[in-house]
């Protein structure tokens, strides 16, 4: 089996075994938390406005900027992978058909970048633990929604998580250098 066969096998497994009215409703709306990274940008901005959580918020915003540059501006146009809904138009979509490339999943990398940065933040206060405990499952659900809604392949999701890990790492390195003279 090659990667395309595995991707479609997973998507068909989801379509054949998990589709139901309740999940249609939940994922149709939940997926919008990843639209353009806006929700995660707002979370980062809200944290950046607080003196106590400014470093983490700025790091989230920087990570999202890296994702925008490397994911949306470089990788998506360069790879230009068609989406599953473009290849198999027989599946009825619950959301508007996306027009950009499939790899990597932008919803996934923006969601996981915010989650990883909050979880790995140096300060590691109770706030970060609680927020990370919300962000990570939420990021996972947003990523899964893209599979459920038939607009991304599983390999797009994995690519998004890898990009998020790289952006998170680079952002944390940036944060440590940018805020070197401040206490966490």
CSV table of C-alpha atoms in Angstrom, one decimal, residues 44-175:
chain,number,residue,atom,x,y,z
A,44,UNK,CA,-2.1,34.6,21.6
A,45,UNK,CA,-3.1,38.2,21.5
A,46,UNK,CA,-5.2,38.0,24.6
A,47,UNK,CA,-2.3,36.4,26.4
A,48,UNK,CA,0.2,39.0,25.0
A,49,UNK,CA,-2.0,41.8,26.4
A,50,UNK,CA,-1.5,40.5,29.9
A,51,UNK,CA,1.7,41.4,31.6
A,52,UNK,CA,1.9,38.0,33.3
A,53,UNK,CA,1.4,35.9,30.2
A,54,UNK,CA,2.9,38.3,27.6
A,55,UNK,CA,5.9,36.1,26.8
A,56,UNK,CA,3.8,33.1,26.1
A,57,UNK,CA,1.3,35.1,24.0
A,58,UNK,CA,4.1,36.7,22.0
A,59,UNK,CA,5.6,33.2,21.4
A,60,UNK,CA,2.3,31.9,20.2
A,61,UNK,CA,1.9,34.8,17.8
A,62,UNK,CA,5.5,34.3,16.5
A,63,UNK,CA,4.8,30.6,16.0
A,64,UNK,CA,1.6,31.3,14.1
A,65,UNK,CA,3.5,33.8,11.9
A,66,UNK,CA,6.1,31.1,11.1
A,67,UNK,CA,3.2,28.7,10.2
A,68,UNK,CA,1.7,31.3,7.9
A,69,UNK,CA,5.0,31.9,6.1
A,70,UNK,CA,6.2,28.3,5.8
A,71,UNK,CA,2.8,26.6,5.5
A,72,UNK,CA,0.5,28.9,3.6
A,73,UNK,CA,3.0,30.9,1.6
A,74,UNK,CA,5.7,28.3,0.8
A,75,UNK,CA,4.6,24.7,1.2
A,76,UNK,CA,1.0,24.8,0.1
A,77,UNK,CA,1.7,26.5,-3.3
A,78,UNK,CA,4.9,24.5,-3.8
A,79,UNK,CA,3.3,21.1,-3.1
A,80,UNK,CA,-0.1,22.0,-4.5
A,81,UNK,CA,-1.6,18.7,-3.4
A,82,UNK,CA,-5.3,18.3,-4.4
A,83,UNK,CA,-7.7,17.7,-1.5
A,84,UNK,CA,-9.6,14.4,-1.1
A,85,UNK,CA,-12.9,16.3,-1.9
A,86,UNK,CA,-11.3,17.5,-5.2
A,87,UNK,CA,-10.3,13.9,-6.2
A,88,UNK,CA,-13.5,12.2,-5.0
A,89,UNK,CA,-16.4,14.7,-5.4
A,90,UNK,CA,-18.9,12.0,-4.6
A,91,UNK,CA,-18.6,12.7,-0.8
A,92,UNK,CA,-21.1,15.4,0.1
A,93,UNK,CA,-19.3,18.2,2.0
A,94,UNK,CA,-20.8,19.8,5.1
A,95,UNK,CA,-18.7,22.9,4.7
A,96,UNK,CA,-17.6,25.1,1.7
A,97,UNK,CA,-15.1,23.4,-0.5
A,98,UNK,CA,-11.6,24.8,0.2
A,99,UNK,CA,-9.8,26.0,-2.9
A,100,UNK,CA,-6.1,25.9,-1.7
A,101,UNK,CA,-3.8,23.0,-1.5
A,102,UNK,CA,-4.2,20.1,0.9
A,103,UNK,CA,-0.7,19.7,2.3
A,104,UNK,CA,0.0,20.6,5.0
A,105,UNK,CA,-3.3,21.2,7.0
A,106,UNK,CA,-3.4,24.8,8.1
A,107,UNK,CA,-6.1,24.2,10.6
A,108,UNK,CA,-3.8,21.5,12.1
A,109,UNK,CA,-0.6,23.4,12.2
A,110,UNK,CA,-2.1,26.6,13.6
A,111,UNK,CA,-4.0,24.6,16.3
A,112,UNK,CA,-1.0,22.5,17.3
A,113,UNK,CA,1.4,25.3,17.3
A,114,UNK,CA,-0.6,27.2,19.9
A,115,UNK,CA,-1.1,24.1,21.9
A,116,UNK,CA,2.6,23.0,21.8
A,117,UNK,CA,3.9,26.4,22.7
A,118,UNK,CA,1.5,26.7,25.7
A,119,UNK,CA,2.4,23.2,26.9
A,120,UNK,CA,6.1,23.7,26.5
A,121,UNK,CA,6.3,27.3,27.9
A,122,UNK,CA,9.2,27.8,30.3
A,123,UNK,CA,7.0,29.4,33.0
A,124,UNK,CA,4.9,26.3,33.4
A,125,UNK,CA,2.6,27.9,35.8
A,126,UNK,CA,-0.8,26.5,36.7
A,127,UNK,CA,-2.4,28.7,34.0
A,128,UNK,CA,-0.3,27.0,31.2
A,129,UNK,CA,-1.1,23.5,32.5
A,130,UNK,CA,-4.8,24.2,32.5
A,131,UNK,CA,-4.7,26.1,29.2
A,132,UNK,CA,-2.6,23.4,27.6
A,133,UNK,CA,-5.0,20.8,28.9
A,134,UNK,CA,-7.7,22.6,26.9
A,135,UNK,CA,-5.6,23.6,23.8
A,136,UNK,CA,-4.2,20.1,23.0
A,137,UNK,CA,-7.5,18.2,22.9
A,138,UNK,CA,-9.1,21.1,21.1
A,139,UNK,CA,-6.3,21.1,18.5
A,140,UNK,CA,-6.7,17.3,18.1
A,141,UNK,CA,-10.4,17.7,17.5
A,142,UNK,CA,-9.9,20.5,15.0
A,143,UNK,CA,-7.4,18.2,13.1
A,144,UNK,CA,-9.7,15.2,13.2
A,145,UNK,CA,-12.6,17.4,12.0
A,146,UNK,CA,-10.6,18.0,8.7
A,147,UNK,CA,-10.6,14.2,8.2
A,148,UNK,CA,-14.2,13.8,9.1
A,149,UNK,CA,-15.2,16.6,6.8
A,150,UNK,CA,-13.2,15.0,3.9
A,151,UNK,CA,-11.1,18.1,3.2
A,152,UNK,CA,-7.7,16.7,4.3
A,153,UNK,CA,-5.7,13.5,4.1
A,154,UNK,CA,-4.3,11.9,7.2
A,155,UNK,CA,-0.8,12.6,5.8
A,156,UNK,CA,-1.8,16.4,5.6
A,157,UNK,CA,-2.6,16.2,9.3
A,158,UNK,CA,0.7,14.6,10.2
A,159,UNK,CA,2.5,17.1,8.1
A,160,UNK,CA,0.7,19.9,9.9
A,161,UNK,CA,1.7,18.4,13.3
A,162,UNK,CA,5.3,18.2,12.2
A,163,UNK,CA,5.3,21.8,10.9
A,164,UNK,CA,3.7,22.8,14.3
A,165,UNK,CA,6.4,21.1,16.2
A,166,UNK,CA,9.1,22.8,14.2
A,167,UNK,CA,7.4,26.2,14.5
A,168,UNK,CA,6.9,25.7,18.2
A,169,UNK,CA,10.6,24.8,18.7
A,170,UNK,CA,11.8,27.8,16.7
A,171,UNK,CA,9.4,30.1,18.5
A,172,UNK,CA,10.6,28.9,21.9
A,173,UNK,CA,14.2,29.5,20.9
A,174,UNK,CA,13.2,32.9,19.7
A,175,UNK,CA,11.4,33.6,23.0
